[in-house]
Coordinates of C-alpha atoms in Angstrom, one line a residue:
X27 CA 99.6 113.8 145.7
X28 CA 96.7 112.3 144.1
X29 CA 95.0 114.0 140.9
X30 CA 91.4 113.9 141.0
X31 CA 90.4 115.7 138.0
X32 CA 88.1 114.9 135.3
X33 CA 89.1 114.3 131.6
X34 CA 87.3 117.6 130.8
X35 CA 89.8 119.4 132.8
X36 CA 92.7 118.6 130.5
X37 CA 94.4 120.6 128.3
X38 CA 97.6 120.6 126.3
X39 CA 100.1 123.3 125.5
X40 CA 103.8 123.8 124.3
X41 CA 106.3 123.2 127.2
X42 CA 108.4 126.2 128.6
X43 CA 111.6 126.4 130.5
X44 CA 109.8 126.6 134.0
X45 CA 108.0 123.0 133.0
X46 CA 111.6 121.5 133.2
X47 CA 111.7 120.3 136.9
X48 CA 108.4 118.6 136.8
X49 CA 109.1 117.1 133.7
X50 CA 112.1 115.4 135.0
X51 CA 110.1 113.8 137.7
X52 CA 107.5 112.4 135.4
X53 CA 110.4 111.3 133.0
X54 CA 112.2 109.3 135.6
X55 CA 109.4 107.5 136.5
X56 CA 108.1 106.6 132.8
X57 CA 111.7 105.8 131.9
X58 CA 113.3 104.2 134.8
X59 CA 116.7 103.7 133.4
X60 CA 120.3 104.4 134.4
X61 CA 120.2 108.0 133.0
X62 CA 121.0 110.7 135.2
X63 CA 119.3 114.0 135.5
X64 CA 121.7 115.9 133.5
X65 CA 121.2 113.4 130.6
X66 CA 117.3 113.7 131.0
X67 CA 117.4 117.3 131.0
X68 CA 119.5 117.3 127.7
X69 CA 116.8 114.9 126.3
X70 CA 114.2 117.7 126.7
X71 CA 116.5 121.0 126.3
X72 CA 119.0 119.9 123.8
X73 CA 117.5 117.0 121.9
X74 CA 119.2 116.6 118.6
X75 CA 115.9 116.3 116.8
X76 CA 114.1 119.2 118.3
X77 CA 113.6 121.4 121.2
X78 CA 111.2 122.5 123.8
X79 CA 109.1 123.9 120.8
X80 CA 108.5 120.3 119.8
X81 CA 107.4 119.2 123.3
X82 CA 103.7 119.1 124.3
X83 CA 102.6 118.9 128.1
X84 CA 99.1 117.9 129.2
X85 CA 97.8 119.6 132.4
X86 CA 95.0 118.9 134.4
X87 CA 93.8 122.4 135.8
X88 CA 97.4 123.6 136.8
X89 CA 99.0 120.5 137.5
X90 CA 101.4 119.1 134.8
X91 CA 100.7 115.4 134.2
X92 CA 102.4 114.2 131.2
X93 CA 104.6 114.8 128.2
X94 CA 105.4 113.8 124.7
X95 CA 107.7 115.3 121.9
X96 CA 106.1 115.7 118.4
X97 CA 109.3 116.3 116.2
X98 CA 109.0 117.6 112.7
X99 CA 111.0 114.8 110.6
X100 CA 111.5 113.7 107.1
X101 CA 111.9 109.8 106.1
X102 CA 112.4 108.2 102.6
X103 CA 109.9 106.1 101.2
X104 CA 110.0 105.0 97.4
X105 CA 112.8 107.6 96.8
X106 CA 110.7 110.6 98.1
X107 CA 111.1 112.3 101.4
X108 CA 107.9 112.2 103.3
X109 CA 106.8 114.6 106.0
X110 CA 106.8 112.5 109.4
X111 CA 105.6 113.6 112.8
X112 CA 108.0 111.7 115.0
X113 CA 106.3 111.1 118.6
X114 CA 108.8 110.3 121.5
X115 CA 109.3 110.4 125.3
X116 CA 105.3 109.8 125.9
X117 CA 105.1 109.8 129.9
X118 CA 102.4 110.1 132.4
X119 CA 102.7 111.1 135.9
X120 CA 102.6 108.3 138.4
X121 CA 99.4 109.8 140.3
X122 CA 97.5 110.3 136.8
X123 CA 97.9 107.0 135.2
X124 CA 94.8 104.8 134.1
X125 CA 92.7 107.9 133.4
X126 CA 93.2 108.3 129.9
X127 CA 95.9 111.1 130.0
X128 CA 98.1 109.6 127.2
X129 CA 95.2 108.7 125.1
X130 CA 94.3 112.6 125.3
X131 CA 97.5 113.9 124.5
X132 CA 98.0 111.5 121.7
X133 CA 94.8 112.9 120.1
X134 CA 96.1 116.3 120.5
X135 CA 99.4 115.4 118.9
X136 CA 97.6 113.5 116.0
X137 CA 95.5 116.8 115.5
X138 CA 98.5 119.0 115.5
X139 CA 100.5 116.7 113.0
X140 CA 97.4 116.5 110.4
X141 CA 97.4 120.5 110.7
X142 CA 100.9 120.9 109.9
X143 CA 100.6 118.8 106.8
X144 CA 102.6 115.6 108.1
X145 CA 101.6 112.5 106.0
X146 CA 102.0 110.2 108.9
X147 CA 103.3 109.9 112.6
X148 CA 105.8 107.5 113.6
X149 CA 107.1 106.4 117.2
X150 CA 109.1 103.5 119.0
X151 CA 106.5 102.1 121.0
X152 CA 107.0 101.1 124.6
X153 CA 104.0 98.9 123.9
X154 CA 102.6 97.7 120.8
X155 CA 99.1 97.2 121.9
X156 CA 98.2 100.8 123.4
X157 CA 99.5 102.2 120.1
X158 CA 97.7 99.6 117.7
X159 CA 94.4 100.9 119.5
X160 CA 95.2 104.3 118.3
X161 CA 95.9 103.6 114.6
X162 CA 99.4 102.5 114.6
X163 CA 100.9 99.4 112.4
X164 CA 104.2 97.7 112.8
X165 CA 106.7 98.7 110.1
X166 CA 108.7 95.4 110.3
X167 CA 111.6 93.6 111.9
X168 CA 115.3 94.0 111.7
X169 CA 118.2 91.7 112.8
X170 CA 120.6 92.6 115.8
X171 CA 123.7 90.4 114.8
X172 CA 126.3 89.6 117.4
X173 CA 129.3 88.0 115.7
X174 CA 132.8 87.1 116.3
X175 CA 135.3 89.3 114.4
X176 CA 136.6 85.9 112.8
X177 CA 133.0 85.6 111.2
X178 CA 134.4 88.4 108.7
X179 CA 135.3 86.9 105.3
X180 CA 139.2 86.9 105.3
X181 CA 139.3 88.4 101.8
X182 CA 137.2 91.4 103.2
X183 CA 139.8 91.9 106.0
X184 CA 142.8 91.6 103.4
X185 CA 140.8 94.0 101.3
X186 CA 140.7 96.6 104.5
X187 CA 144.2 96.2 105.2
X188 CA 145.1 96.9 101.4
X189 CA 142.7 100.2 101.5
X190 CA 143.5 103.6 102.6
X191 CA 141.2 103.6 105.8
X192 CA 141.8 106.6 108.2
X193 CA 139.9 108.3 110.8
X194 CA 137.4 111.0 109.9
X195 CA 138.2 114.4 109.7
X196 CA 135.9 117.6 109.9
X197 CA 136.2 118.2 106.4
X198 CA 134.7 114.6 105.6
X199 CA 131.4 115.7 107.0
X200 CA 129.9 116.8 103.5
X201 CA 130.8 113.4 101.8
X202 CA 129.8 111.4 104.8
X203 CA 126.3 113.0 105.0
X204 CA 126.2 112.5 101.3
X205 CA 126.8 108.7 101.3
X206 CA 124.2 108.5 104.1
X207 CA 121.8 110.3 101.9
X208 CA 122.6 108.4 98.9
X209 CA 121.7 105.1 101.0
X210 CA 118.6 106.6 102.7
X211 CA 117.0 107.4 99.5
X212 CA 117.3 104.1 98.0
X213 CA 115.9 102.5 101.1
X214 CA 112.8 102.6 103.1
X215 CA 112.3 104.4 106.5
X216 CA 115.8 106.1 106.7
X217 CA 115.5 109.6 108.6
X218 CA 116.5 112.7 106.4
X219 CA 118.9 113.6 109.3
X220 CA 118.9 117.1 110.5
X221 CA 122.2 118.8 111.1
X222 CA 121.8 118.6 115.0
X223 CA 121.7 114.8 114.8
X224 CA 124.6 114.7 112.4
X225 CA 126.5 117.0 115.3
X226 CA 125.4 114.7 118.1
X227 CA 126.4 111.4 116.2
X228 CA 129.9 113.0 114.9
X229 CA 130.9 114.6 117.9
X230 CA 130.2 111.7 120.3
X231 CA 133.7 111.4 122.1
X232 CA 133.2 107.7 122.5
X233 CA 132.3 107.2 118.9
X234 CA 135.3 106.2 116.3
X235 CA 134.5 106.9 112.6
X236 CA 136.5 105.5 110.1
X237 CA 136.7 106.5 106.1
X238 CA 137.7 104.8 103.0
X239 CA 140.0 107.4 101.2
X240 CA 139.8 106.7 97.2
X241 CA 141.6 110.0 96.3
X242 CA 142.5 113.5 97.2
X243 CA 139.6 114.6 99.3
X244 CA 137.5 111.7 98.2
X245 CA 136.0 108.8 100.5
X246 CA 133.5 106.0 99.5
X247 CA 132.2 104.8 102.7
X248 CA 132.3 105.4 106.5
X249 CA 131.6 103.2 109.6
X250 CA 131.1 104.7 113.0
X251 CA 131.2 102.6 116.2
X252 CA 132.3 102.2 119.9
X253 CA 134.3 100.0 121.9
X254 CA 132.2 98.9 124.9
X255 CA 134.0 97.3 128.1
X256 CA 132.2 96.4 131.3
X257 CA 135.4 97.1 133.4
X258 CA 139.3 96.9 133.0
X259 CA 140.5 93.7 131.4
X260 CA 137.0 92.6 130.5
X261 CA 136.0 91.4 127.2
X262 CA 135.7 94.4 124.6
X263 CA 132.9 94.3 121.9
X264 CA 132.1 96.7 119.2
X265 CA 128.7 98.2 118.8
X266 CA 128.1 99.7 115.2
X267 CA 126.2 102.7 115.0
X268 CA 126.2 103.4 111.5
X269 CA 127.6 101.7 108.1
X270 CA 127.1 103.2 104.6
X271 CA 129.0 103.2 101.3
X272 CA 128.7 104.4 97.9
X273 CA 128.5 100.8 96.9
X274 CA 128.8 97.3 98.4
X275 CA 132.5 97.0 98.1
X276 CA 132.8 99.9 100.5
X277 CA 130.6 98.1 102.9
X278 CA 132.6 94.9 102.7
X279 CA 135.8 96.8 103.2
X280 CA 134.6 98.3 106.3
X281 CA 133.4 95.2 107.8
X282 CA 136.9 93.9 107.0
X283 CA 138.4 96.9 109.1
X284 CA 136.2 95.9 112.1
X285 CA 137.0 92.3 111.6
X286 CA 140.9 93.2 111.7
X287 CA 140.5 94.2 115.2
X288 CA 140.1 90.5 116.1
X289 CA 143.1 90.6 118.6
X290 CA 141.4 93.2 120.7
X291 CA 137.5 92.5 120.1
X292 CA 135.5 89.5 121.1
X293 CA 132.2 90.3 119.5
X294 CA 130.9 93.0 116.6
X295 CA 127.2 94.2 117.2
X296 CA 125.2 95.6 114.0
X297 CA 121.9 96.2 113.2
X298 CA 120.8 94.9 109.6
X299 CA 117.7 94.8 107.8
X300 CA 115.7 91.5 107.9
X301 CA 116.6 90.9 104.2
X302 CA 120.4 92.1 104.2
X303 CA 122.6 89.7 102.0
X304 CA 125.5 90.6 104.4
X305 CA 124.4 88.2 107.1
X306 CA 124.8 85.3 104.6
X307 CA 128.5 86.1 104.0
X308 CA 129.6 86.0 107.6
X309 CA 131.2 82.7 108.7
X310 CA 131.5 81.5 112.5
X311 CA 129.0 83.9 113.6
X312 CA 128.6 82.3 117.1
X313 CA 132.0 81.7 117.5
X314 CA 132.2 83.3 120.7
X315 CA 129.3 81.4 122.0
X316 CA 127.5 78.0 122.2
X317 CA 123.8 77.1 121.2
X318 CA 121.5 74.4 122.4
X319 CA 119.9 71.3 121.7
X320 CA 117.1 72.9 120.2
X321 CA 119.0 75.9 118.5
X322 CA 122.6 75.1 117.4
X323 CA 123.3 78.2 116.0
X324 CA 121.6 81.5 117.4
X325 CA 122.9 84.3 115.4
X326 CA 121.4 87.4 117.4
X327 CA 118.0 89.2 118.1
X328 CA 115.1 89.7 115.8
X329 CA 114.0 93.3 116.7
X330 CA 110.9 95.3 116.0
X331 CA 111.0 98.4 114.3
X332 CA 108.9 101.5 114.7
X333 CA 105.2 102.1 114.2
X334 CA 103.5 104.3 111.6
X335 CA 100.0 105.7 111.6
X336 CA 98.4 107.2 108.6
X337 CA 97.3 110.7 109.1
X338 CA 95.4 111.1 105.9
X339 CA 94.9 108.5 103.3
X340 CA 95.1 110.7 100.2
X341 CA 98.0 112.6 101.9
X342 CA 99.9 109.6 102.5
X343 CA 99.7 107.9 99.4
X344 CA 100.5 110.9 97.6
X345 CA 103.6 111.7 99.6
X346 CA 105.4 108.5 99.2
X347 CA 107.4 107.6 95.9
X348 CA 106.7 104.9 93.5
X349 CA 109.9 103.2 91.8
X350 CA 107.7 101.0 89.2
X351 CA 105.0 101.8 86.9
X352 CA 101.4 100.5 87.8
X353 CA 98.3 101.1 89.3
X354 CA 96.3 100.1 92.3
X355 CA 92.9 100.9 94.0
X356 CA 92.6 100.9 97.8
X357 CA 89.4 100.9 99.5
X358 CA 90.1 102.2 102.9
X359 CA 87.5 102.4 105.8
X360 CA 84.8 103.2 103.3
X361 CA 86.7 105.6 100.8
X362 CA 88.4 104.5 97.7
X363 CA 91.6 105.9 96.1
X364 CA 93.1 104.7 92.9
X365 CA 97.2 105.3 92.4
X366 CA 98.5 105.1 89.1
X367 CA 102.5 105.8 88.6
X368 CA 104.1 105.8 85.4
X369 CA 107.7 107.2 84.7
X370 CA 108.3 108.7 87.9
X371 CA 105.0 110.7 88.3
X372 CA 102.0 109.4 90.1
X373 CA 98.6 110.5 90.6
X374 CA 96.1 109.8 93.4
X375 CA 92.5 110.3 93.0
X376 CA 89.0 109.4 94.4
X377 CA 87.7 106.5 92.4
X378 CA 84.8 104.1 92.4
X379 CA 87.1 101.4 90.9
X380 CA 87.3 97.7 92.6
X381 CA 90.2 97.5 95.0
X382 CA 91.7 95.8 97.8
X383 CA 89.9 96.5 101.0
X384 CA 92.1 97.5 104.1
X385 CA 91.7 99.6 107.2
X386 CA 94.1 102.6 107.8
X387 CA 96.4 100.8 109.9
X388 CA 97.0 98.0 107.3
X389 CA 97.4 100.6 104.7
X390 CA 100.2 102.2 106.6
X391 CA 102.0 98.8 107.2
X392 CA 101.7 98.6 103.2
X393 CA 102.6 101.8 102.0
X394 CA 105.3 102.8 104.7
X395 CA 106.5 99.3 106.2
X396 CA 107.4 96.0 105.1
X397 CA 104.0 94.3 104.8
X398 CA 103.1 92.9 101.2
X399 CA 99.5 92.9 100.1
X400 CA 100.1 89.1 99.7
X401 CA 100.9 88.6 103.2
X402 CA 98.3 90.9 104.4
X403 CA 95.7 88.9 102.6
X404 CA 97.1 85.5 104.2
X405 CA 96.6 87.2 107.6
X406 CA 93.0 88.3 106.6
X407 CA 93.7 92.0 106.9
X408 CA 93.2 92.8 103.2
X409 CA 90.5 91.7 101.1
X410 CA 90.7 91.5 97.0
X411 CA 90.9 89.6 93.9
X412 CA 94.2 88.1 93.2
X413 CA 94.8 90.3 90.3
X414 CA 94.2 93.2 92.7
X415 CA 96.4 92.0 95.3
X416 CA 99.1 91.4 92.6
X417 CA 98.7 95.0 91.4
X418 CA 99.4 96.6 94.9
X419 CA 102.4 94.3 95.5
X420 CA 103.8 95.6 92.2
X421 CA 103.0 99.1 92.8
X422 CA 104.4 99.1 96.5
X423 CA 107.6 97.2 95.6
X424 CA 110.4 98.7 97.9
X425 CA 113.6 97.7 100.2
X426 CA 112.5 96.2 103.4
X427 CA 111.6 99.0 106.3
X428 CA 115.2 99.6 107.8
X429 CA 116.1 102.8 110.0
X430 CA 119.1 103.2 112.1
X431 CA 118.0 106.3 114.1
X432 CA 115.6 105.7 117.1
X433 CA 113.8 108.4 118.8

């Protein structure tokens, strides 16, 4: 069936249960992976980040032509929880592509996100260029490292063998979530996980979760992973889903527990932030494989993170936290704002001071990604005097963007 409607015929509304069959048709064509219909139905009706209330559909007349989620999320930036509109599952029917359907739908999602008070929207892009044209910026990169369990330092494995490591129990949940929250609040970009997402993770039947017990009813860290095997008797690999500790000693012990599986496991796969020092401690990372003349030791894959879009400049600058003291001024698309932080308090105000000149997407990469003002200036994305650039770098100092939860 061909869609011949004009753009003026388009309108957006919240999805209803009656839309599900049509939604599944569109989803299969937009995301032609191996998921069956039952899994796709759960994606819409029982998503751990939301429900049909969060799903928006676009229609041309009475014909449903596309869908996208706008989740109500929170993520941690500078030690503060920021309200985030999480956009996911953007799909357009085959017969309606190339007519601006997705762009119109995204415009409506952005307007709704602004209306409800989100500081930014965030998404994992199928293609970067399309979303860059809508004002999105990349947040940074991470490493997906694949290594032999023999690469884990021997003293970490010995420490794991000497620790009390056991499978997680139901009554560990409060401590597991607290350990995650502690690490998330210290980082950049980690989600404030809702209970439904924890249910989805901890109740996954294929997932093993080990904890370090340090005393009666006390744990210091956990690691969640699955064993993957293509067929009986084939090589077994470990894919780490989650890994957190109250301190780095706990993280070392947990990696040691994975390394102790060397007799069963050939490789361990884990995502690390691009500046995680744990990568430097691993020994024969590529003991399971071989390099090439031009690249002797490939250590894994450099992976792109999500993209962010600033909904409102003043709201975005006010929403995130600032760990240090300082002041910087941003000239963004003709408007000027000065941010001052002192003793954990910050103010954001309209200003006429001189400052760095950036676009809204570049501001998103600076304030919510891993781009420094110095790097942006080198790329030609930021203008300003050296002292102004240095002030921005000082004010926005934070860990590299890294989030384990994709949506």
